[in-house]
């Protein structure tokens, strides 16, 4: 695709959920490792049931990572509800985050990838309908969607999403974690909700098929999982726009981390494990959680990057997000540095603005 129509263009920020999902999933995957006795036994059995194997992944002993300075995760937040799955439908990865755990520097680096990013997807070796063969260009969310259609392995959606993101970012993914939106809601409910001082009243359609309106009132509120999801999804009622939405995401993250890393997680481990077990798939095994528990402190020192660009409707009538190529190169370099075990710094507002305001940086070619 070398051209686009002159339809009204809009700039769009990263997925509203990426920071929250990354924090919640990292908490979820170490939940069992902080619990001992009967609780750990339950956690071990539940977490065993969430483990999947990607076809091209060799069996890796957890002890391998004892000598590694970093471990890299791909966090996928999908819209595959139990209802969709029962109807034989396929989900999309609405949330994609690369998370690098730097055990040496005690730092966690997160990279958000917008779901509509126009990228190269390699379908070679997959059996997918709709003429999907060889190298194609599409929204990155469709790597998970079309990969899931290859029935030779039920986890080919995770596999194709992983391969596509490895090619885009230039790092090798060690572990994959996939959590659906219901898991987000159930997780927050399991720890008793999250207390937020809501700066303005808002309305947001529910994430599920009911499309019911979720009303959030201004003031100090104890938000349920569904309310918290609506709170971070909303962008139209906030006078600060996407900047305000980003601040709300961080607010919820901090509140959830404070509660989940405290007694609320331990006191409600049965509910937490059920929320995770019913809604998560991961290549992590139970023994991995014990290892990761030693590095939980890195969650308190995070650096977050996000890819930006320009949304536009292309000649084929579909909406794509065309990435800012210089920013992609800069972020790719920093993420690779983090993966190599080096400490990295966040990008300043001035740096981000220099990329955002430069129209020459936008490429209409797949990355």
XYZ file of C-alpha atoms in Angstrom:
367
model
C 0.000 0.000 0.000
C 1.745 3.101 -1.216
C -1.078 5.589 -1.019
C -4.014 6.640 1.116
C -7.239 8.431 0.484
C -7.854 12.058 1.430
C -10.470 11.083 3.969
C -10.311 12.893 7.291
C -7.292 11.671 9.192
C -7.047 11.295 12.918
C -4.179 10.802 15.270
C -4.684 8.029 17.734
C -2.809 7.106 20.830
C -1.823 3.639 21.957
C -4.379 1.154 23.204
C -6.157 2.374 26.296
C -5.362 -0.840 28.087
C -1.666 -1.499 27.506
C -0.216 -0.176 30.755
C -2.922 -1.725 32.885
C -2.719 -5.112 31.216
C 1.046 -5.216 31.497
C 0.923 -4.441 35.205
C -1.939 -6.818 35.927
C -0.488 -9.718 33.998
C 2.907 -9.357 35.610
C 1.175 -9.448 38.980
C -0.944 -12.402 37.924
C 1.945 -14.559 36.739
C 3.745 -14.255 40.076
C 0.631 -14.580 42.208
C 1.200 -18.220 42.995
C 4.853 -17.757 43.890
C 4.075 -15.501 46.855
C 1.809 -18.059 48.508
C 2.905 -21.126 50.427
C 1.395 -24.299 51.840
C -2.094 -25.220 50.648
C -2.404 -21.956 48.768
C 0.733 -22.629 46.755
C -0.489 -26.138 45.949
C -3.702 -24.674 44.539
C -1.755 -22.056 42.637
C 0.578 -24.671 41.187
C -2.303 -26.806 39.919
C -4.183 -23.843 38.467
C -1.144 -22.334 36.774
C -0.288 -25.700 35.245
C -3.651 -25.555 33.502
C -2.852 -22.202 31.895
C 0.374 -23.381 30.271
C 0.465 -23.893 26.508
C 3.241 -24.796 24.092
C 3.881 -23.018 20.822
C 4.742 -25.419 18.037
C 8.133 -23.911 17.237
C 9.187 -23.454 20.853
C 11.730 -25.925 22.225
C 11.247 -27.163 25.757
C 13.278 -24.805 27.911
C 14.224 -25.615 31.465
C 13.448 -22.708 33.848
C 17.004 -22.918 35.203
C 18.229 -21.563 31.872
C 17.024 -18.116 32.914
C 18.936 -18.169 36.192
C 22.010 -17.101 34.220
C 20.215 -14.524 32.067
C 20.212 -10.837 33.004
C 16.882 -10.254 31.260
C 13.693 -12.059 30.319
C 11.326 -10.802 27.638
C 7.554 -11.247 27.693
C 4.857 -10.595 25.142
C 1.579 -9.628 26.803
C -1.522 -10.019 24.646
C -4.907 -8.656 25.699
C -7.548 -10.301 23.534
C -11.248 -9.751 22.927
C -11.917 -13.506 22.795
C -14.784 -13.904 25.237
C -16.156 -17.335 26.260
C -19.241 -16.517 24.185
C -17.161 -15.841 21.070
C -15.178 -19.019 21.600
C -18.349 -21.088 21.999
C -19.627 -19.708 18.682
C -16.410 -20.738 16.958
C -15.299 -17.139 16.423
C -11.732 -15.913 16.576
C -10.341 -13.156 18.761
C -8.070 -10.228 18.033
C -5.161 -8.991 20.111
C -6.392 -5.534 21.054
C -3.451 -5.114 23.421
C 0.175 -5.930 22.606
C 2.989 -5.095 25.001
C 6.590 -6.190 24.994
C 7.798 -6.359 28.600
C 11.494 -6.704 29.400
C 12.412 -7.691 32.939
C 15.949 -6.522 33.640
C 16.965 -8.499 36.694
C 20.439 -7.002 36.877
C 19.304 -3.366 36.839
C 15.992 -4.027 38.658
C 14.083 -2.280 35.900
C 11.046 -3.177 33.796
C 10.705 -1.809 30.266
C 7.343 -1.827 28.500
C 6.607 -1.142 24.842
C 3.045 -0.653 23.611
C 2.184 -1.497 20.013
C -1.080 -0.016 18.658
C -3.439 -2.718 17.420
C -4.005 -1.142 13.986
C -0.290 -0.687 13.197
C 0.370 -1.415 9.510
C 3.056 -4.125 9.485
C 4.429 -7.085 7.574
C 2.903 -10.431 8.572
C 4.465 -13.644 7.307
C 1.892 -16.401 6.743
C 4.449 -18.846 5.319
C 3.956 -22.319 6.768
C 0.433 -21.666 8.051
C -2.815 -23.078 6.673
C -5.075 -20.018 6.674
C -8.130 -19.248 4.506
C -8.874 -16.026 2.623
C -5.777 -16.403 0.481
C -3.383 -15.564 3.305
C -0.041 -16.917 2.067
C 3.511 -15.652 2.182
C 4.321 -12.103 3.222
C 1.350 -9.748 3.528
C 0.678 -6.280 4.931
C -2.091 -5.783 7.442
C -3.044 -4.570 10.906
C -0.846 -6.203 13.504
C -3.924 -7.343 15.451
C -4.730 -9.659 12.544
C -1.617 -11.747 13.157
C -3.341 -13.242 16.202
C -6.728 -13.329 14.431
C -5.704 -15.151 11.269
C -3.102 -17.285 13.015
C -5.870 -18.688 15.206
C -7.602 -19.995 12.066
C -4.839 -22.546 11.480
C -6.327 -25.552 13.216
C -3.056 -27.518 13.267
C -2.339 -25.881 16.617
C -4.928 -24.008 18.736
C -2.202 -21.608 19.860
C -1.068 -20.521 16.408
C -2.612 -17.098 17.018
C -0.147 -16.536 19.867
C 2.641 -17.949 17.750
C 2.004 -15.705 14.740
C 1.590 -12.618 16.930
C 4.904 -13.441 18.599
C 6.759 -13.909 15.320
C 5.330 -10.680 13.895
C 6.281 -8.598 16.929
C 9.767 -10.121 17.108
C 10.304 -9.014 13.507
C 8.934 -5.531 14.207
C 10.874 -4.834 17.409
C 14.016 -6.883 16.837
C 14.083 -8.787 20.129
C 13.508 -12.445 20.916
C 10.425 -13.167 23.032
C 11.046 -15.643 25.859
C 7.504 -15.942 27.233
C 4.004 -15.171 25.991
C 1.036 -14.289 28.209
C -2.465 -13.911 26.767
C -5.295 -12.506 28.917
C -8.782 -11.540 27.781
C -10.777 -8.494 28.902
C -12.859 -10.633 31.219
C -9.643 -11.459 33.045
C -9.022 -7.747 33.616
C -12.495 -7.302 35.105
C -12.340 -10.479 37.209
C -8.858 -9.691 38.502
C -9.832 -6.279 39.850
C -13.020 -7.702 41.325
C -10.986 -10.469 42.962
C -8.831 -7.970 44.881
C -11.907 -6.035 46.004
C -11.975 -3.308 43.375
C -9.741 -0.277 43.123
C -10.102 3.094 44.876
C -9.843 6.066 42.511
C -10.490 9.782 42.986
C -12.434 10.279 39.734
C -11.871 13.821 38.359
C -15.022 13.962 36.202
C -18.240 12.033 35.575
C -18.320 9.904 32.434
C -20.255 7.330 30.475
C -18.786 4.436 28.520
C -20.328 1.491 26.689
C -19.610 -1.867 28.265
C -16.833 -3.907 26.630
C -19.068 -6.971 26.197
C -21.905 -7.714 23.794
C -24.538 -6.137 26.071
C -23.327 -2.610 25.141
C -24.850 -1.343 28.357
C -23.759 2.088 29.549
C -21.374 2.168 32.503
C -21.734 5.396 34.490
C -18.775 6.667 36.526
C -19.441 9.490 38.997
C -16.988 12.201 39.994
C -15.329 11.911 43.392
C -13.644 9.229 45.474
C -14.971 5.898 44.214
C -14.352 2.212 44.797
C -14.507 0.987 41.210
C -15.448 -2.549 40.261
C -13.577 -4.327 37.490
C -16.095 -3.291 34.836
C -16.122 0.293 36.101
C -12.315 0.437 36.128
C -12.229 -0.828 32.559
C -14.764 1.806 31.492
C -12.795 4.479 33.358
C -9.559 3.805 31.467
C -11.264 3.289 28.104
C -13.077 6.628 28.108
C -11.465 9.381 26.041
C -14.272 11.712 24.992
C -15.361 13.034 28.408
C -11.862 14.028 29.477
C -10.977 17.617 28.527
C -7.312 16.563 28.502
C -7.926 14.033 25.714
C -5.340 11.292 25.268
C -2.994 12.913 27.780
C -5.673 12.637 30.437
C -6.405 9.070 29.469
C -2.744 8.185 29.912
C -2.759 9.750 33.357
C -5.852 7.763 34.303
C -4.164 4.552 33.166
C -1.191 5.227 35.417
C -3.489 6.098 38.298
C -5.270 2.765 38.053
C -1.986 0.883 37.680
C -0.574 2.392 40.843
C -3.759 1.648 42.778
C -3.905 -1.951 41.565
C -0.216 -2.517 42.271
C -0.589 -1.136 45.790
C -3.526 -3.412 46.541
C -2.311 -6.508 44.704
C 1.196 -6.496 46.114
C -0.268 -6.109 49.580
C -2.587 -8.265 51.632
C -5.586 -8.066 49.291
C -3.957 -10.507 46.871
C -3.077 -12.997 49.570
C -6.452 -12.711 51.285
C -8.323 -13.374 48.056
C -6.020 -15.859 46.351
C -8.840 -18.277 45.453
C -10.677 -15.567 43.507
C -7.446 -14.265 41.988
C -6.397 -17.707 40.810
C -9.813 -18.332 39.304
C -9.721 -14.986 37.488
C -6.330 -15.835 36.053
C -6.996 -19.508 35.406
C -10.228 -18.958 33.504
C -8.903 -16.196 31.280
C -5.180 -16.675 30.714
C -2.925 -18.749 28.501
C 0.843 -18.592 28.819
C 4.006 -20.412 27.852
C 5.165 -20.000 31.459
C 5.234 -23.089 33.642
C 4.598 -23.262 37.403
C 8.316 -23.370 38.204
C 8.815 -20.072 36.383
C 6.683 -18.240 38.934
C 8.987 -19.133 41.795
C 11.917 -17.670 39.864
C 10.050 -14.499 38.986
C 9.035 -13.837 42.580
C 12.623 -12.810 43.316
C 12.418 -9.996 40.767
C 9.065 -8.472 41.693
C 10.873 -5.321 42.859
C 11.557 -4.430 39.225
C 7.829 -3.700 38.825
C 8.303 -0.570 40.912
C 10.841 0.834 38.434
C 9.247 0.939 35.001
C 10.086 2.708 31.762
C 7.278 2.876 29.233
C 7.507 3.488 25.521
C 4.761 3.715 22.944
C 4.746 3.744 19.176
C 2.857 6.598 17.563
C 1.974 7.630 14.056
C -1.085 8.615 12.100
C -4.382 6.887 11.551
C -5.828 7.085 8.046
C -8.277 5.278 5.809
C -6.394 3.707 2.937
C -7.382 3.065 -0.688
C -8.822 -0.333 0.238
C -11.312 1.396 2.551
C -9.787 0.050 5.756
C -8.396 2.082 8.635
C -4.734 1.580 9.477
C -2.263 3.157 11.871
C 0.852 4.206 9.980
C 3.850 4.318 12.283
C 6.303 7.156 12.721
C 9.405 5.437 11.379
C 12.107 7.552 13.121
C 10.331 7.043 16.447
C 10.048 3.326 15.735
C 13.796 3.165 15.127
C 14.572 5.080 18.334
C 12.237 2.956 20.453
C 13.512 -0.226 18.844
C 17.072 0.767 19.785
C 16.115 1.478 23.404
C 14.165 -1.757 23.742
C 17.077 -3.731 22.339
C 19.368 -2.018 24.836
C 17.034 -3.051 27.662
C 16.988 -6.616 26.321
C 20.798 -6.594 26.372
C 20.728 -5.862 30.110
C 21.403 -2.142 29.952
C 19.538 0.481 31.921
C 17.340 2.718 29.757
C 15.673 6.071 30.260
C 12.159 7.202 29.355
C 11.661 9.588 26.480
C 11.012 13.173 27.509
C 7.909 15.073 26.433
C 10.101 17.236 24.224
C 11.536 14.186 22.480
C 8.093 12.691 21.905
C 6.739 15.968 20.543
C 9.613 16.241 18.098
C 8.526 12.955 16.530
C 4.783 13.565 16.786
C 4.932 16.964 15.109
C 7.145 15.811 12.248
C 4.906 14.719 9.343
C 7.942 13.536 7.408
C 8.365 10.764 9.945
C 5.100 9.065 9.047
C 5.545 6.158 6.637
C 2.696 4.597 4.708
C 4.596 1.397 4.150
C 4.284 -1.692 6.306
C 7.004 -2.088 8.925
